[in-house]
């Protein structure tokens, strides 16, 4: 299926970018992904090569040294990268969201300070909302930023599930501040926290204990941030005005959900490739198993689900690129793509039979990676709530 996940109406620039990324994935990521994942090793060389390709500045405006491409282009690039290894796209995702937040909500000074360095990858971004007892209830954040009276804030609390927490150098962190109103989501503020990459006591009042061990999604670090009187200037408030953090972060989450949906498409696409390739090569009862009706039907369902999820991602990205609210489309794309990804990966696993359980086969890695997409950027239940409420609006 050469047209699986094809997208019409792309510019020549978009097609060139995707062709370059596809070649990069096939030559530089696919051959080493499983070994790096099994070792839980950060893909330093791959990341450096992505910087050289300009991918860290893909959506950053040309005036700041980026390529200035659309969310659609980014989503299609993420599909390709995730087809090689989902963890690599996760490294790019948090960086992209921070760049997007600064582009959309930052002051002129913040844009000039951070965007050129984000574009080259000199700075790598991460963002932090969740806390140990928080889940999806963002308005229940307890980490606090207290004015010190001299133009600074003192942050105290614990943040959780921070992708790229250790390796990143710029973190957009959402905390509670006294400014705003009494409504919980009205007095949340986003700070831009520049730090030295690493673990341990990375700054006075800021500790990153180490990596959280995970079932899958390895290679990329997931960490905590422990604040104990960490001092940060008021000039590091995103947009310069406290109390607007909830709306800023929700804007970032919308594009983040498009990213997760694109990742799900990429993983499902790879599972489809692996399943069909194995089905054509493996023979039973005198013929390739792809010719058995049970396997043939499974392949048909897999291909259909990959293509349907891809089209939902394209729709969600195009709505956002048009400057419209896309929480409905992003929620639908994230929900459908992650559920279909799980289905396609499991079907490919079943096609592999006993060999799918062996670590030497790539499908074993995908089988452990797919569940993260069911919960990343909001669980399936959260997406259903968002979708249902939006559909019932007058």
Coordinates of N, CA, C and O in Angstrom, one line a residue, residues 145-208:
X145 N 3.8 29.5 43.5 CA 4.8 30.6 43.3 C 4.4 31.8 44.1 O 3.4 32.4 43.9
X146 N 5.2 32.2 45.1 CA 4.9 33.2 46.0 C 5.8 34.4 45.8 O 7.1 34.3 45.7
X147 N 5.2 35.6 45.6 CA 6.1 36.8 45.4 C 7.0 37.1 46.6 O 6.5 36.9 47.7
X148 N 8.2 37.4 46.3 CA 9.2 37.6 47.4 C 9.3 39.1 47.8 O 10.0 39.4 48.8
X149 N 8.7 40.0 47.0 CA 8.8 41.4 47.3 C 9.9 42.2 46.7 O 9.9 43.4 46.7
X150 N 10.8 41.4 46.0 CA 11.9 42.1 45.3 C 11.9 41.8 43.8 O 12.9 41.9 43.2
X151 N 10.7 41.5 43.3 CA 10.6 41.2 41.9 C 10.7 39.8 41.5 O 10.6 39.4 40.3
X152 N 11.0 38.9 42.4 CA 11.1 37.5 42.2 C 9.9 36.7 42.7 O 9.1 37.3 43.5
X153 N 9.9 35.5 42.4 CA 8.9 34.5 43.0 C 9.7 33.4 43.6 O 10.8 33.0 43.1
X154 N 9.1 32.7 44.6 CA 9.7 31.5 45.2 C 8.7 30.4 45.0 O 7.6 30.4 45.4
X155 N 9.2 29.3 44.3 CA 8.4 28.2 43.9 C 8.7 27.0 44.8 O 9.8 26.7 45.1
X156 N 7.6 26.4 45.3 CA 7.7 25.3 46.2 C 6.6 24.3 45.8 O 5.5 24.6 45.6
X157 N 7.0 23.0 45.7 CA 6.1 22.0 45.3 C 6.8 20.9 44.5 O 8.0 20.8 44.3
X158 N 5.9 19.9 44.0 CA 6.4 18.8 43.3 C 5.7 18.6 42.0 O 4.4 18.6 42.0
X159 N 6.4 18.5 40.9 CA 5.8 18.3 39.6 C 6.2 16.9 39.1 O 7.2 16.4 39.5
X160 N 5.3 16.2 38.3 CA 5.5 14.8 38.0 C 5.3 14.6 36.5 O 4.6 15.4 35.8
X161 N 5.8 13.4 36.0 CA 5.6 12.9 34.7 C 6.1 14.0 33.6 O 5.4 14.3 32.7
X162 N 7.3 14.4 33.9 CA 7.9 15.5 33.0 C 8.8 14.8 32.0 O 9.9 14.3 32.2
X163 N 8.3 14.7 30.7 CA 9.1 14.2 29.6 C 10.2 15.1 29.3 O 10.0 16.3 29.2
X164 N 11.4 14.6 29.2 CA 12.7 15.4 28.9 C 13.0 16.2 30.1 O 13.8 17.2 30.0
X165 N 12.6 15.9 31.3 CA 12.8 16.7 32.5 C 14.3 16.9 32.8 O 14.8 17.9 33.2
X166 N 15.1 15.8 32.6 CA 16.5 15.9 32.9 C 17.3 16.5 31.7 O 18.2 17.3 31.9
X167 N 17.0 16.1 30.5 CA 17.8 16.4 29.3 C 17.5 17.8 28.8 O 18.2 18.4 28.0
X168 N 16.3 18.4 29.2 CA 15.9 19.7 28.7 C 16.7 20.8 29.3 O 17.2 20.6 30.4
X169 N 16.6 22.0 28.7 CA 17.3 23.1 29.3 C 16.3 24.3 29.4 O 16.7 25.3 30.0
X170 N 15.1 24.2 29.0 CA 14.1 25.2 29.2 C 12.7 24.5 29.4 O 12.2 23.8 28.6
X171 N 12.2 24.8 30.6 CA 10.9 24.1 31.0 C 9.8 25.2 31.2 O 10.0 26.2 31.9
X172 N 8.7 25.0 30.6 CA 7.5 25.8 30.8 C 6.7 25.1 31.9 O 6.2 24.0 31.7
X173 N 6.7 25.7 33.1 CA 6.1 25.0 34.3 C 4.9 25.8 34.8 O 4.9 27.0 34.9
X174 N 3.8 25.1 35.0 CA 2.5 25.7 35.4 C 2.4 25.5 36.9 O 2.4 24.4 37.4
X175 N 2.2 26.7 37.6 CA 2.1 26.7 39.1 C 1.0 27.6 39.5 O 0.5 28.4 38.7
X176 N 0.7 27.5 40.8 CA -0.3 28.4 41.4 C 0.3 29.7 41.9 O 1.3 29.6 42.6
X177 N -0.3 30.8 41.6 CA 0.2 32.1 42.1 C -1.0 32.9 42.7 O -2.1 32.6 42.4
X178 N -0.7 33.9 43.5 CA -1.8 34.6 44.2 C -2.6 35.5 43.3 O -3.7 35.9 43.6
X179 N -2.1 35.8 42.1 CA -2.8 36.7 41.2 C -4.0 36.0 40.5 O -3.9 34.8 40.3
X180 N -5.0 36.8 40.1 CA -6.1 36.2 39.4 C -7.4 36.3 40.3 O -7.5 37.2 41.1
X181 N -8.2 35.3 40.1 CA -9.5 35.3 40.9 C -9.5 34.1 41.8 O -8.6 33.3 41.9
X182 N -10.7 33.9 42.5 CA -10.8 32.8 43.4 C -11.0 31.5 42.7 O -10.9 30.4 43.3
X183 N -11.4 31.5 41.4 CA -11.7 30.3 40.7 C -10.3 29.6 40.5 O -9.3 30.2 40.0
X184 N -10.2 28.3 40.7 CA -8.9 27.6 40.7 C -8.1 27.8 39.5 O -6.9 27.9 39.5
X185 N -8.7 27.7 38.3 CA -8.0 27.8 37.1 C -7.6 29.2 36.7 O -6.9 29.5 35.7
X186 N -8.1 30.2 37.5 CA -7.8 31.6 37.1 C -6.5 32.1 37.8 O -6.0 33.2 37.4
X187 N -6.0 31.4 38.7 CA -4.7 31.9 39.3 C -3.6 30.9 39.2 O -2.8 30.6 40.1
X188 N -3.5 30.5 37.9 CA -2.3 29.6 37.5 C -1.4 30.4 36.6 O -1.9 31.2 35.7
X189 N -0.1 30.3 36.8 CA 0.8 31.1 36.0 C 1.9 30.1 35.4 O 2.3 29.2 36.1
X190 N 2.3 30.4 34.2 CA 3.3 29.6 33.5 C 4.6 30.4 33.6 O 4.7 31.6 33.2
X191 N 5.7 29.7 34.1 CA 7.0 30.3 34.2 C 7.9 29.6 33.2 O 7.7 28.4 32.9
X192 N 8.8 30.3 32.6 CA 9.9 29.8 31.7 C 11.1 29.6 32.5 O 11.8 30.6 32.9
X193 N 11.5 28.4 32.8 CA 12.6 28.1 33.7 C 13.8 27.5 32.9 O 13.7 26.4 32.3
X194 N 14.8 28.3 32.7 CA 16.0 27.9 32.0 C 17.0 27.2 33.0 O 17.2 27.8 34.1
X195 N 17.5 26.0 32.7 CA 18.3 25.3 33.6 C 19.4 24.5 32.9 O 19.4 24.4 31.7
X196 N 20.3 24.0 33.7 CA 21.4 23.1 33.1 C 20.8 21.7 33.0 O 20.2 21.2 34.0
X197 N 21.0 21.1 31.9 CA 20.5 19.7 31.8 C 21.3 18.8 32.8 O 22.4 19.0 33.1
X198 N 20.5 17.8 33.3 CA 21.1 16.9 34.2 C 20.2 16.5 35.3 O 19.0 16.9 35.3
X199 N 20.7 15.7 36.3 CA 19.9 15.2 37.4 C 20.6 15.6 38.7 O 21.7 16.0 38.7
X200 N 19.8 15.4 39.8 CA 20.3 15.8 41.1 C 19.9 17.2 41.4 O 18.9 17.8 41.0
X201 N 20.8 17.9 42.2 CA 20.5 19.3 42.5 C 21.0 20.2 41.4 O 22.2 20.6 41.3
X202 N 20.1 20.5 40.5 CA 20.5 21.3 39.3 C 20.6 22.8 39.5 O 21.1 23.5 38.7
X203 N 19.9 23.3 40.6 CA 20.0 24.7 40.9 C 19.5 24.8 42.4 O 18.9 23.9 42.9
X204 N 19.9 25.9 43.0 CA 19.4 26.1 44.4 C 17.9 26.1 44.4 O 17.2 26.8 43.8
X205 N 17.4 25.1 45.2 CA 15.9 25.0 45.4 C 15.3 24.2 44.3 O 14.0 24.0 44.3
X206 N 16.0 23.5 43.4 CA 15.5 22.7 42.4 C 16.2 21.4 42.2 O 17.4 21.4 42.0
X207 N 15.5 20.3 42.4 CA 16.1 19.0 42.3 C 15.3 18.1 41.3 O 14.1 18.1 41.2
X208 N 16.1 17.4 40.5 CA 15.5 16.4 39.6 C 16.1 15.0 40.0 O 17.3 14.7 39.7

